mmCIF file of C-alpha atoms in Angstrom:
data_model
loop_
_atom_site.group_PDB
_atom_site.id
_atom_site.type_symbol
_atom_site.label_atom_id
_atom_site.label_comp_id
_atom_site.label_asym_id
_atom_site.label_seq_id
_atom_site.Cartn_x
_atom_site.Cartn_y
_atom_site.Cartn_z
ATOM 1 C CA MET D 1 95.419 95.104 52.655
ATOM 2 C CA GLU D 2 95.668 91.464 53.662
ATOM 3 C CA ARG D 3 92.783 91.060 56.092
ATOM 4 C CA ASN D 4 94.350 88.728 58.633
ATOM 5 C CA LYS D 5 97.499 90.887 58.778
ATOM 6 C CA THR D 6 95.677 94.207 59.156
ATOM 7 C CA VAL D 7 95.537 95.705 62.640
ATOM 8 C CA ILE D 8 92.813 98.327 63.057
ATOM 9 C CA ILE D 9 93.437 100.546 66.071
ATOM 10 C CA VAL D 10 90.549 102.726 67.214
ATOM 11 C CA GLY D 11 92.004 105.846 68.789
ATOM 12 C CA ALA D 12 95.325 107.679 68.473
ATOM 13 C CA GLY D 13 96.001 108.308 72.133
ATOM 14 C CA LEU D 14 98.937 106.718 73.915
ATOM 15 C CA ALA D 15 97.462 103.201 74.050
ATOM 16 C CA GLY D 16 96.839 103.184 70.311
ATOM 17 C CA LEU D 17 100.212 104.705 69.427
ATOM 18 C CA SER D 18 102.069 102.288 71.719
ATOM 19 C CA CYS D 19 100.326 99.311 70.157
ATOM 20 C CA ALA D 20 100.947 100.514 66.608
ATOM 21 C CA ASN D 21 104.640 101.216 67.153
ATOM 22 C CA GLN D 22 105.186 97.869 68.850
ATOM 23 C CA VAL D 23 103.430 95.968 66.040
ATOM 24 C CA LEU D 24 105.674 97.625 63.465
ATOM 25 C CA GLN D 25 108.778 96.974 65.562
ATOM 26 C CA LEU D 26 107.938 93.278 65.850
ATOM 27 C CA SER D 27 106.610 92.513 62.379
ATOM 28 C CA SER D 28 107.110 93.662 58.805
ATOM 29 C CA LYS D 29 104.166 91.534 57.702
ATOM 30 C CA HIS D 30 101.428 93.422 59.533
ATOM 31 C CA ASN D 31 99.663 96.535 58.291
ATOM 32 C CA VAL D 32 98.518 99.090 60.856
ATOM 33 C CA VAL D 33 95.680 101.583 60.495
ATOM 34 C CA ILE D 34 94.795 103.999 63.311
ATOM 35 C CA LEU D 35 91.297 105.450 63.046
ATOM 36 C CA GLU D 36 91.179 108.721 64.995
ATOM 37 C CA LYS D 37 87.900 110.611 65.258
ATOM 38 C CA LEU D 38 89.603 113.957 65.912
ATOM 39 C CA GLY D 39 91.819 115.833 63.512
ATOM 40 C CA LYS D 40 95.072 114.826 65.197
ATOM 41 C CA ALA D 41 96.621 112.289 67.552
ATOM 42 C CA GLY D 42 96.786 112.675 71.317
ATOM 43 C CA GLY D 43 93.440 112.065 72.992
ATOM 44 C CA ASN D 44 93.544 112.697 76.737
ATOM 45 C CA SER D 45 97.104 111.348 76.908
ATOM 46 C CA ILE D 46 98.582 114.457 75.348
ATOM 47 C CA LYS D 47 97.380 116.531 78.330
ATOM 48 C CA ALA D 48 99.042 114.367 81.003
ATOM 49 C CA SER D 49 101.287 116.551 83.134
ATOM 50 C CA SER D 50 102.573 114.512 86.078
ATOM 51 C CA GLY D 51 104.346 111.661 84.306
ATOM 52 C CA ILE D 52 104.535 107.902 83.952
ATOM 53 C CA ASN D 53 105.263 105.397 86.693
ATOM 54 C CA GLY D 54 108.192 103.011 86.636
ATOM 55 C CA ALA D 55 109.399 100.761 89.452
ATOM 56 C CA GLY D 56 113.096 99.922 89.451
ATOM 57 C CA THR D 57 114.339 102.370 86.818
ATOM 58 C CA ARG D 58 117.820 103.844 86.608
ATOM 59 C CA HIS D 59 116.504 107.294 87.518
ATOM 60 C CA GLN D 60 115.064 106.394 90.906
ATOM 61 C CA LYS D 61 117.130 107.357 93.932
ATOM 62 C CA GLU D 62 115.012 105.389 96.398
ATOM 63 C CA GLN D 63 114.916 101.612 96.309
ATOM 64 C CA ASP D 64 111.785 100.394 94.586
ATOM 65 C CA SER D 65 110.497 97.182 93.054
ATOM 66 C CA PRO D 66 107.559 95.907 91.002
ATOM 67 C CA ALA D 67 106.322 94.116 94.129
ATOM 68 C CA GLN D 68 106.255 97.378 96.087
ATOM 69 C CA PHE D 69 104.459 99.158 93.230
ATOM 70 C CA PHE D 70 101.972 96.277 93.022
ATOM 71 C CA ASP D 71 101.266 96.581 96.747
ATOM 72 C CA ASP D 72 100.601 100.320 96.394
ATOM 73 C CA THR D 73 98.286 99.695 93.443
ATOM 74 C CA VAL D 74 96.315 96.964 95.207
ATOM 75 C CA LYS D 75 95.951 99.152 98.295
ATOM 76 C CA SER D 76 94.672 102.033 96.187
ATOM 77 C CA ALA D 77 92.224 99.722 94.374
ATOM 78 C CA LYS D 78 90.386 99.008 97.652
ATOM 79 C CA GLY D 79 89.393 95.450 96.820
ATOM 80 C CA LEU D 80 88.205 96.158 93.285
ATOM 81 C CA GLY D 81 89.854 95.502 89.935
ATOM 82 C CA LYS D 82 91.859 92.502 88.756
ATOM 83 C CA PRO D 83 95.111 91.847 90.649
ATOM 84 C CA GLU D 84 96.521 89.909 87.683
ATOM 85 C CA LEU D 85 96.339 93.083 85.580
ATOM 86 C CA MET D 86 97.897 95.150 88.367
ATOM 87 C CA LYS D 87 100.732 92.631 88.550
ATOM 88 C CA VAL D 88 101.429 92.973 84.838
ATOM 89 C CA LEU D 89 101.272 96.764 85.120
ATOM 90 C CA SER D 90 103.857 96.875 87.902
ATOM 91 C CA GLU D 91 106.158 94.181 86.510
ATOM 92 C CA ARG D 92 106.412 95.848 83.095
ATOM 93 C CA SER D 93 106.565 99.427 84.324
ATOM 94 C CA ALA D 94 110.336 99.869 84.149
ATOM 95 C CA GLN D 95 110.373 98.295 80.683
ATOM 96 C CA ALA D 96 107.786 100.853 79.567
ATOM 97 C CA VAL D 97 109.893 103.782 80.765
ATOM 98 C CA ASN D 98 113.024 102.308 79.173
ATOM 99 C CA TRP D 99 111.206 101.734 75.861
ATOM 100 C CA LEU D 100 110.072 105.352 75.671
ATOM 101 C CA GLU D 101 113.551 106.619 76.477
ATOM 102 C CA GLN D 102 115.658 104.254 74.398
ATOM 103 C CA ASP D 103 113.452 103.749 71.344
ATOM 104 C CA PHE D 104 111.895 107.218 71.073
ATOM 105 C CA GLY D 105 114.296 109.544 72.872
ATOM 106 C CA VAL D 106 111.803 110.774 75.470
ATOM 107 C CA ASP D 107 113.406 112.414 78.509
ATOM 108 C CA LEU D 108 111.993 110.840 81.681
ATOM 109 C CA SER D 109 114.854 111.613 84.036
ATOM 110 C CA VAL D 110 112.965 113.558 86.731
ATOM 111 C CA VAL D 111 111.187 111.450 89.357
ATOM 112 C CA ALA D 112 108.516 112.623 91.827
ATOM 113 C CA GLN D 113 106.387 110.979 94.489
ATOM 114 C CA LEU D 114 102.651 111.307 93.933
ATOM 115 C CA GLY D 115 99.713 110.488 96.176
ATOM 116 C CA GLY D 116 99.353 106.877 97.272
ATOM 117 C CA HIS D 117 102.883 105.901 96.238
ATOM 118 C CA SER D 118 105.278 104.668 98.914
ATOM 119 C CA VAL D 119 108.307 106.020 97.008
ATOM 120 C CA ALA D 120 109.039 108.446 94.185
ATOM 121 C CA ARG D 121 108.409 106.578 90.902
ATOM 122 C CA THR D 122 106.560 108.982 88.597
ATOM 123 C CA HIS D 123 108.845 110.003 85.725
ATOM 124 C CA ARG D 124 108.772 113.151 83.625
ATOM 125 C CA GLY D 125 111.283 115.184 81.634
ATOM 126 C CA GLY D 126 113.398 118.073 82.818
ATOM 127 C CA GLY D 127 112.483 120.397 79.955
ATOM 128 C CA LYS D 128 109.523 122.614 79.192
ATOM 129 C CA LEU D 129 107.355 119.974 77.505
ATOM 130 C CA PRO D 130 104.798 118.189 79.710
ATOM 131 C CA PRO D 131 105.333 114.411 79.663
ATOM 132 C CA GLY D 132 102.087 113.613 77.863
ATOM 133 C CA PHE D 133 102.865 116.000 75.021
ATOM 134 C CA ALA D 134 106.480 114.829 74.787
ATOM 135 C CA ILE D 135 105.513 111.153 74.649
ATOM 136 C CA ILE D 136 102.670 111.605 72.149
ATOM 137 C CA SER D 137 104.872 113.750 69.895
ATOM 138 C CA ALA D 138 107.623 111.133 69.869
ATOM 139 C CA LEU D 139 105.358 108.130 69.276
ATOM 140 C CA SER D 140 103.218 109.748 66.588
ATOM 141 C CA LYS D 141 106.146 110.706 64.329
ATOM 142 C CA PRO D 142 106.810 107.175 62.982
ATOM 143 C CA LEU D 143 103.080 106.710 62.359
ATOM 144 C CA GLU D 144 102.161 109.786 60.330
ATOM 145 C CA ASP D 145 101.005 107.729 57.344
ATOM 146 C CA LYS D 146 99.212 105.215 59.593
ATOM 147 C CA ILE D 147 96.927 107.696 61.381
ATOM 148 C CA TRP D 148 93.663 108.371 59.573
ATOM 149 C CA PRO D 149 92.168 111.526 61.130
ATOM 150 C CA ASN D 150 88.492 112.443 61.298
ATOM 151 C CA CYS D 151 87.422 108.794 61.121
ATOM 152 C CA ARG D 152 84.692 107.940 63.613
ATOM 153 C CA VAL D 153 84.095 104.243 64.226
ATOM 154 C CA LEU D 154 80.405 103.354 64.353
ATOM 155 C CA GLU D 155 80.230 99.613 64.814
ATOM 156 C CA LEU D 156 82.188 96.395 65.249
ATOM 157 C CA ILE D 157 81.640 93.897 62.434
ATOM 158 C CA ARG D 158 81.221 90.285 63.491
ATOM 159 C CA GLY D 159 81.545 86.987 61.688
ATOM 160 C CA SER D 160 80.813 83.494 62.924
ATOM 161 C CA ASN D 161 81.304 82.466 66.576
ATOM 162 C CA ASN D 162 81.147 86.110 67.711
ATOM 163 C CA GLN D 163 84.485 86.763 65.999
ATOM 164 C CA VAL D 164 85.192 90.419 65.248
ATOM 165 C CA THR D 165 86.213 90.856 61.623
ATOM 166 C CA GLY D 166 86.464 94.632 61.268
ATOM 167 C CA VAL D 167 84.750 97.974 61.790
ATOM 168 C CA LYS D 168 82.321 100.344 60.149
ATOM 169 C CA TYR D 169 83.445 103.954 60.262
ATOM 170 C CA VAL D 170 82.483 107.302 58.823
ATOM 171 C CA GLN D 171 84.813 109.915 57.354
ATOM 172 C CA GLY D 172 83.091 113.114 56.372
ATOM 173 C CA SER D 173 79.689 112.025 55.109
ATOM 174 C CA THR D 174 80.852 108.688 53.712
ATOM 175 C CA GLN D 175 80.571 105.379 55.543
ATOM 176 C CA HIS D 176 83.234 102.715 55.049
ATOM 177 C CA GLU D 177 84.122 99.218 56.188
ATOM 178 C CA LEU D 178 87.624 98.071 57.081
ATOM 179 C CA MET D 179 88.443 94.457 57.800
ATOM 180 C CA GLY D 180 91.082 93.146 60.198
ATOM 181 C CA GLN D 181 91.862 92.544 63.845
ATOM 182 C CA VAL D 182 90.554 95.352 66.057
ATOM 183 C CA VAL D 183 92.213 97.107 68.990
ATOM 184 C CA LEU D 184 89.999 99.474 70.961
ATOM 185 C CA ALA D 185 92.027 102.368 72.377
ATOM 186 C CA SER D 186 89.156 104.822 72.368
ATOM 187 C CA GLY D 187 89.375 106.223 75.900
ATOM 188 C CA GLY D 188 86.945 106.735 78.751
ATOM 189 C CA PHE D 189 83.574 108.416 79.144
ATOM 190 C CA SER D 190 84.228 111.301 81.524
ATOM 191 C CA GLY D 191 83.128 113.769 78.843
ATOM 192 C CA SER D 192 79.706 112.140 78.453
ATOM 193 C CA LYS D 193 77.023 113.579 80.725
ATOM 194 C CA GLU D 194 74.685 110.835 79.503
ATOM 195 C CA MET D 195 76.977 108.010 80.618
ATOM 196 C CA LEU D 196 77.861 109.756 83.872
ATOM 197 C CA MET D 197 74.163 110.120 84.635
ATOM 198 C CA ARG D 198 73.738 106.408 83.967
ATOM 199 C CA TYR D 199 76.636 105.158 86.066
ATOM 200 C CA ARG D 200 77.503 107.991 88.496
ATOM 201 C CA PRO D 201 74.652 110.487 88.723
ATOM 202 C CA ASP D 202 76.014 111.739 92.056
ATOM 203 C CA ILE D 203 79.038 113.351 90.386
ATOM 204 C CA ALA D 204 77.617 114.178 86.955
ATOM 205 C CA HIS D 205 77.229 117.827 88.021
ATOM 206 C CA LEU D 206 80.949 118.289 88.650
ATOM 207 C CA PRO D 207 83.198 119.982 86.095
ATOM 208 C CA THR D 208 85.497 117.760 84.060
ATOM 209 C CA THR D 209 89.061 117.844 82.770
ATOM 210 C CA ASN D 210 88.035 115.766 79.762
ATOM 211 C CA GLY D 211 87.461 117.006 76.253
ATOM 212 C CA PRO D 212 84.206 116.365 74.396
ATOM 213 C CA GLN D 213 85.791 113.404 72.606
ATOM 214 C CA THR D 214 85.608 111.173 75.691
ATOM 215 C CA GLN D 215 82.131 109.807 75.046
ATOM 216 C CA GLY D 216 82.614 106.099 75.773
ATOM 217 C CA GLU D 217 81.882 104.833 72.257
ATOM 218 C CA GLY D 218 84.214 101.874 72.727
ATOM 219 C CA GLN D 219 82.416 100.707 75.848
ATOM 220 C CA GLN D 220 79.064 101.135 74.111
ATOM 221 C CA MET D 221 80.128 99.196 71.013
ATOM 222 C CA CYS D 222 81.429 96.385 73.197
ATOM 223 C CA GLY D 223 78.182 96.291 75.127
ATOM 224 C CA LEU D 224 76.292 95.737 71.885
ATOM 225 C CA ILE D 225 78.227 92.520 71.194
ATOM 226 C CA ASP D 226 77.827 91.209 74.754
ATOM 227 C CA ALA D 227 81.351 92.010 75.892
ATOM 228 C CA GLN D 228 81.709 92.150 79.667
ATOM 229 C CA LEU D 229 81.828 95.609 81.207
ATOM 230 C CA ARG D 230 83.114 95.872 84.761
ATOM 231 C CA GLU D 231 83.051 98.466 87.533
ATOM 232 C CA MET D 232 81.507 101.137 85.321
ATOM 233 C CA ASP D 233 80.542 103.132 88.411
ATOM 234 C CA GLN D 234 84.188 103.640 89.357
ATOM 235 C CA VAL D 235 84.828 107.165 88.116
ATOM 236 C CA GLN D 236 87.729 109.146 89.520
ATOM 237 C CA VAL D 237 87.227 112.625 90.891
ATOM 238 C CA HIS D 238 90.582 114.397 90.805
ATOM 239 C CA PRO D 239 90.963 116.850 93.694
ATOM 240 C CA THR D 240 92.533 119.713 91.771
ATOM 241 C CA GLY D 241 91.203 121.296 88.623
ATOM 242 C CA PHE D 242 92.054 124.992 88.278
ATOM 243 C CA VAL D 243 89.245 127.512 88.682
ATOM 244 C CA ASP D 244 89.940 130.094 85.974
ATOM 245 C CA PRO D 245 89.423 133.568 87.514
ATOM 246 C CA ALA D 246 88.325 134.804 84.089
ATOM 247 C CA ASP D 247 85.727 132.044 83.652
ATOM 248 C CA PRO D 248 85.041 130.401 87.016
ATOM 249 C CA SER D 249 81.799 128.663 85.979
ATOM 250 C CA ASN D 250 83.247 126.903 82.924
ATOM 251 C CA GLY D 251 82.355 123.203 83.122
ATOM 252 C CA THR D 252 85.697 122.131 81.655
ATOM 253 C CA LYS D 253 88.700 122.730 83.891
ATOM 254 C CA PHE D 254 92.435 122.647 83.285
ATOM 255 C CA LEU D 255 93.997 119.991 85.497
ATOM 256 C CA ALA D 256 96.312 121.129 88.278
ATOM 257 C CA GLY D 257 98.630 118.170 87.877
ATOM 258 C CA GLU D 258 99.374 116.028 90.898
ATOM 259 C CA ALA D 259 103.068 116.708 90.431
ATOM 260 C CA LEU D 260 102.403 120.178 91.868
ATOM 261 C CA ARG D 261 101.563 118.537 95.183
ATOM 262 C CA GLY D 262 104.187 115.854 94.704
ATOM 263 C CA GLU D 263 106.877 118.530 94.577
ATOM 264 C CA GLY D 264 105.642 120.332 97.686
ATOM 265 C CA GLY D 265 102.416 122.186 96.910
ATOM 266 C CA VAL D 266 99.919 122.401 99.794
ATOM 267 C CA LEU D 267 96.152 122.848 99.931
ATOM 268 C CA LEU D 268 94.774 125.612 102.155
ATOM 269 C CA ASP D 269 91.162 126.180 103.164
ATOM 270 C CA ALA D 270 89.324 129.500 103.443
ATOM 271 C CA GLN D 271 91.175 130.262 106.694
ATOM 272 C CA GLY D 272 94.603 129.458 105.245
ATOM 273 C CA LYS D 273 94.827 126.135 107.091
ATOM 274 C CA ARG D 274 95.968 122.783 105.731
ATOM 275 C CA PHE D 275 93.262 120.161 106.119
ATOM 276 C CA VAL D 276 94.504 116.988 104.407
ATOM 277 C CA ASP D 277 97.682 115.081 103.597
ATOM 278 C CA GLU D 278 98.156 116.245 100.017
ATOM 279 C CA LEU D 279 99.823 112.952 99.078
ATOM 280 C CA GLN D 280 96.928 110.759 100.097
ATOM 281 C CA THR D 281 95.162 108.960 97.249
ATOM 282 C CA ARG D 282 92.991 111.105 95.004
ATOM 283 C CA ASP D 283 89.716 109.833 96.390
ATOM 284 C CA VAL D 284 90.740 110.763 99.942
ATOM 285 C CA VAL D 285 91.920 114.265 98.998
ATOM 286 C CA SER D 286 88.831 114.893 96.858
ATOM 287 C CA ARG D 287 86.511 113.829 99.666
ATOM 288 C CA ALA D 288 88.321 116.097 102.144
ATOM 289 C CA ILE D 289 87.756 119.041 99.804
ATOM 290 C CA MET D 290 84.111 118.246 99.111
ATOM 291 C CA ASP D 291 83.399 117.890 102.818
ATOM 292 C CA ARG D 292 84.378 121.538 103.358
ATOM 293 C CA ASP D 293 82.817 124.811 102.263
ATOM 294 C CA GLY D 294 84.484 126.611 99.390
ATOM 295 C CA ASP D 295 87.279 125.730 97.007
ATOM 296 C CA PRO D 296 90.808 125.447 98.430
ATOM 297 C CA THR D 297 93.920 127.235 97.268
ATOM 298 C CA LEU D 298 96.959 125.338 96.030
ATOM 299 C CA VAL D 299 100.142 127.096 97.181
ATOM 300 C CA LEU D 300 103.787 126.435 96.305
ATOM 301 C CA ASP D 301 106.741 128.152 97.911
ATOM 302 C CA GLN D 302 109.924 129.062 96.041
ATOM 303 C CA ARG D 303 111.546 125.698 96.715
ATOM 304 C CA ALA D 304 108.596 123.743 95.332
ATOM 305 C CA TYR D 305 108.402 126.115 92.364
ATOM 306 C CA SER D 306 112.050 125.480 91.513
ATOM 307 C CA ARG D 307 111.318 121.760 91.201
ATOM 308 C CA ILE D 308 108.428 122.184 88.797
ATOM 309 C CA GLN D 309 109.038 125.605 87.314
ATOM 310 C CA HIS D 310 107.961 124.869 83.739
ATOM 311 C CA HIS D 311 104.567 123.601 84.870
ATOM 312 C CA VAL D 312 103.913 126.630 87.075
ATOM 313 C CA ASP D 313 105.120 129.088 84.425
ATOM 314 C CA PHE D 314 102.688 127.506 81.965
ATOM 315 C CA TYR D 315 99.783 127.764 84.407
ATOM 316 C CA MET D 316 100.645 131.403 85.117
ATOM 317 C CA MET D 317 100.776 132.115 81.391
ATOM 318 C CA LYS D 318 97.250 130.653 81.161
ATOM 319 C CA GLY D 319 96.100 132.939 83.981
ATOM 320 C CA LEU D 320 95.392 130.015 86.317
ATOM 321 C CA MET D 321 98.082 130.800 88.907
ATOM 322 C CA ARG D 322 99.514 133.977 90.378
ATOM 323 C CA SER D 323 102.718 134.798 92.205
ATOM 324 C CA GLY D 324 103.689 137.263 94.899
ATOM 325 C CA THR D 325 104.951 137.756 98.422
ATOM 326 C CA LEU D 326 103.421 136.298 101.559
ATOM 327 C CA ALA D 327 101.702 139.653 102.091
ATOM 328 C CA ASP D 328 100.204 139.462 98.588
ATOM 329 C CA LEU D 329 98.909 135.958 99.251
ATOM 330 C CA LYS D 330 97.325 136.982 102.560
ATOM 331 C CA ALA D 331 95.776 140.083 101.033
ATOM 332 C CA GLU D 332 94.162 138.183 98.160
ATOM 333 C CA PHE D 333 92.286 135.848 100.480
ATOM 334 C CA GLY D 334 91.795 138.202 103.418
ATOM 335 C CA TRP D 335 93.953 136.191 105.804
ATOM 336 C CA THR D 336 95.082 138.170 108.847
ATOM 337 C CA ALA D 337 97.208 135.382 110.302
ATOM 338 C CA ASP D 338 99.990 133.667 108.385
ATOM 339 C CA PRO D 339 98.743 130.691 106.358
ATOM 340 C CA GLU D 340 100.111 127.212 107.046
ATOM 341 C CA VAL D 341 102.991 127.429 104.581
ATOM 342 C CA SER D 342 106.685 128.003 104.994
ATOM 343 C CA THR D 343 106.899 131.707 105.857
ATOM 344 C CA SER D 344 110.576 132.052 104.929
ATOM 345 C CA SER D 345 110.048 131.895 101.168
ATOM 346 C CA GLU D 346 110.684 135.077 99.183
ATOM 347 C CA LYS D 347 107.886 134.284 96.756
ATOM 348 C CA TYR D 348 104.762 132.135 96.510
ATOM 349 C CA TYR D 349 102.703 130.731 93.656
ATOM 350 C CA TRP D 350 99.018 129.932 93.998
ATOM 351 C CA GLY D 351 95.747 129.110 92.281
ATOM 352 C CA VAL D 352 92.227 128.159 93.345
ATOM 353 C CA VAL D 353 91.302 124.539 92.635
ATOM 354 C CA THR D 354 88.188 122.386 92.740
ATOM 355 C CA PRO D 355 87.380 118.652 92.383
ATOM 356 C CA VAL D 356 86.812 117.507 88.792
ATOM 357 C CA VAL D 357 85.651 114.369 87.003
ATOM 358 C CA HIS D 358 88.896 113.069 85.569
ATOM 359 C CA PHE D 359 89.148 109.349 84.751
ATOM 360 C CA THR D 360 86.994 106.243 84.388
ATOM 361 C CA MET D 361 88.474 103.186 86.093
ATOM 362 C CA GLY D 362 85.687 100.922 84.828
ATOM 363 C CA GLY D 363 85.308 99.679 81.289
ATOM 364 C CA VAL D 364 85.704 96.681 79.031
ATOM 365 C CA GLU D 365 86.915 93.471 80.684
ATOM 366 C CA THR D 366 90.168 92.105 79.263
ATOM 367 C CA THR D 367 92.643 89.333 79.921
ATOM 368 C CA ALA D 368 96.255 89.963 80.885
ATOM 369 C CA HIS D 369 97.057 89.638 77.159
ATOM 370 C CA GLY D 370 94.598 92.359 76.170
ATOM 371 C CA HIS D 371 91.839 90.152 74.757
ATOM 372 C CA VAL D 372 88.286 91.415 75.311
ATOM 373 C CA VAL D 373 86.073 88.825 77.003
ATOM 374 C CA ASP D 374 82.320 88.298 76.761
ATOM 375 C CA LYS D 375 79.761 87.940 79.524
ATOM 376 C CA THR D 376 80.469 84.209 79.804
ATOM 377 C CA GLY D 377 84.187 84.839 80.355
ATOM 378 C CA HIS D 378 85.264 83.677 76.896
ATOM 379 C CA VAL D 379 87.654 85.624 74.693
ATOM 380 C CA ILE D 380 86.039 87.443 71.757
ATOM 381 C CA PRO D 381 88.317 86.496 68.835
ATOM 382 C CA ASN D 382 90.207 89.316 67.110
ATOM 383 C CA LEU D 383 89.113 91.998 69.597
ATOM 384 C CA TYR D 384 91.547 93.689 71.980
ATOM 385 C CA ALA D 385 91.389 96.752 74.215
ATOM 386 C CA ALA D 386 93.873 98.926 76.110
ATOM 387 C CA GLY D 387 93.883 102.173 78.035
ATOM 388 C CA GLU D 388 90.966 103.968 79.628
ATOM 389 C CA VAL D 389 88.393 102.039 77.590
ATOM 390 C CA THR D 390 89.163 99.018 79.790
ATOM 391 C CA GLY D 391 88.365 98.214 83.415
ATOM 392 C CA GLY D 392 90.167 96.272 86.105
ATOM 393 C CA VAL D 393 93.633 97.812 86.145
ATOM 394 C CA HIS D 394 92.973 100.435 88.826
ATOM 395 C CA GLY D 395 89.999 99.244 90.864
ATOM 396 C CA ALA D 396 88.396 101.979 92.956
ATOM 397 C CA ASN D 397 91.155 104.566 92.546
ATOM 398 C CA ARG D 398 93.871 105.170 89.951
ATOM 399 C CA LEU D 399 97.288 106.222 91.174
ATOM 400 C CA GLY D 400 98.802 109.265 89.510
ATOM 401 C CA GLY D 401 101.218 108.258 86.753
ATOM 402 C CA SER D 402 99.485 104.950 86.055
ATOM 403 C CA SER D 403 97.276 106.116 83.184
ATOM 404 C CA LEU D 404 100.160 106.718 80.772
ATOM 405 C CA LEU D 405 101.770 103.547 82.082
ATOM 406 C CA GLU D 406 98.663 101.457 81.480
ATOM 407 C CA CYS D 407 98.527 102.679 77.880
ATOM 408 C CA VAL D 408 102.137 101.775 77.144
ATOM 409 C CA VAL D 409 102.180 98.430 78.953
ATOM 410 C CA PHE D 410 98.958 97.002 77.568
ATOM 411 C CA GLY D 411 99.317 98.604 74.140
ATOM 412 C CA ARG D 412 102.632 96.795 73.755
ATOM 413 C CA ILE D 413 101.247 93.541 75.165
ATOM 414 C CA ILE D 414 98.419 93.558 72.626
ATOM 415 C CA ALA D 415 100.941 94.056 69.833
ATOM 416 C CA GLU D 416 102.841 91.012 71.077
ATOM 417 C CA SER D 417 99.608 88.995 71.258
ATOM 418 C CA ILE D 418 98.673 89.916 67.682
ATOM 419 C CA VAL D 419 102.080 89.308 66.140
ATOM 420 C CA ASN D 420 102.562 86.008 67.953
ATOM 421 C CA SER D 421 99.056 84.666 67.265
#
């Protein structure tokens, strides 16, 4: 492979797949290699269930704009993060949705309003497939011969002037070197107890929605070459991970996607009372839960169920939700009075939920073009990063639907930067 035309992407989640596809769409002269430490593509992206944000798309019924989305993002960030990255995220959000639909045939026609958003702008499909799975499946198909599974990157190789020239990786028991421009799309560190103890010991005891692959290797490798890390203590606690009745103490929880609340699900305490606006930002809802005794119950009536039926059916198949009459619901939790839900519904759907470590907002510092910068603020040549490995896009709190969006927007931007350099 011609070294200066080889693009090495570390990680086959949505950020890596978006970057790879965009490089190949823009240039026939570049070679792409995706080093994935697991046996298949997907990362955390494949589990995303609520959707991807887009401001000003053809599917939205309410008037929306990038400026309005930017305002919501800045408000959620609470003074942290980099507004220039948030501006790019919002301005290119509709393009991201259109790209997935038009170039890859992903259905994103259903729009919901999630917590912290002023309008409905989180897009998902109308079929049975969750949006993360649908998007990953579509974007990985053109890249089957580009994804190298079971390849764990160990180290960034540097040349003169701190320039990154390639990576060292291991496949099986054999170590290799691969030379080229490097894109880190390796994800966050919410699956690493060691890193959580270092940066957020106060929440390290909580269960997580993350798989064991989210160990923060990208952030660690960048730290070793004096790349700037920012806001590493900003770790998102999602308010609703399902408590599995068959295994309630399991430290890894299945996420109760925010779309469940976005489509009308309510949170009830031990007395069957609502105690928080379910569409507040995730940090606010999580804090309201943790300030009370016991885990709440997420309840949907028949109308809410009809809007998000495939999700609920899947959760019931997994044994995480149940259904029944109002009398059944009251009997399960010992409520003598009617709970604070619509009492006219023929049927209800419910599951017990608990706060979970979900997402790391902090990470590697990048420019608006995806370049990684060092501790002096200078760009590290030939090194890029996108997705959860980076910091600055979300500040103190990520809005639902912006993780998939971040991956697509900045993965594509990095591809443009590489091809045009």
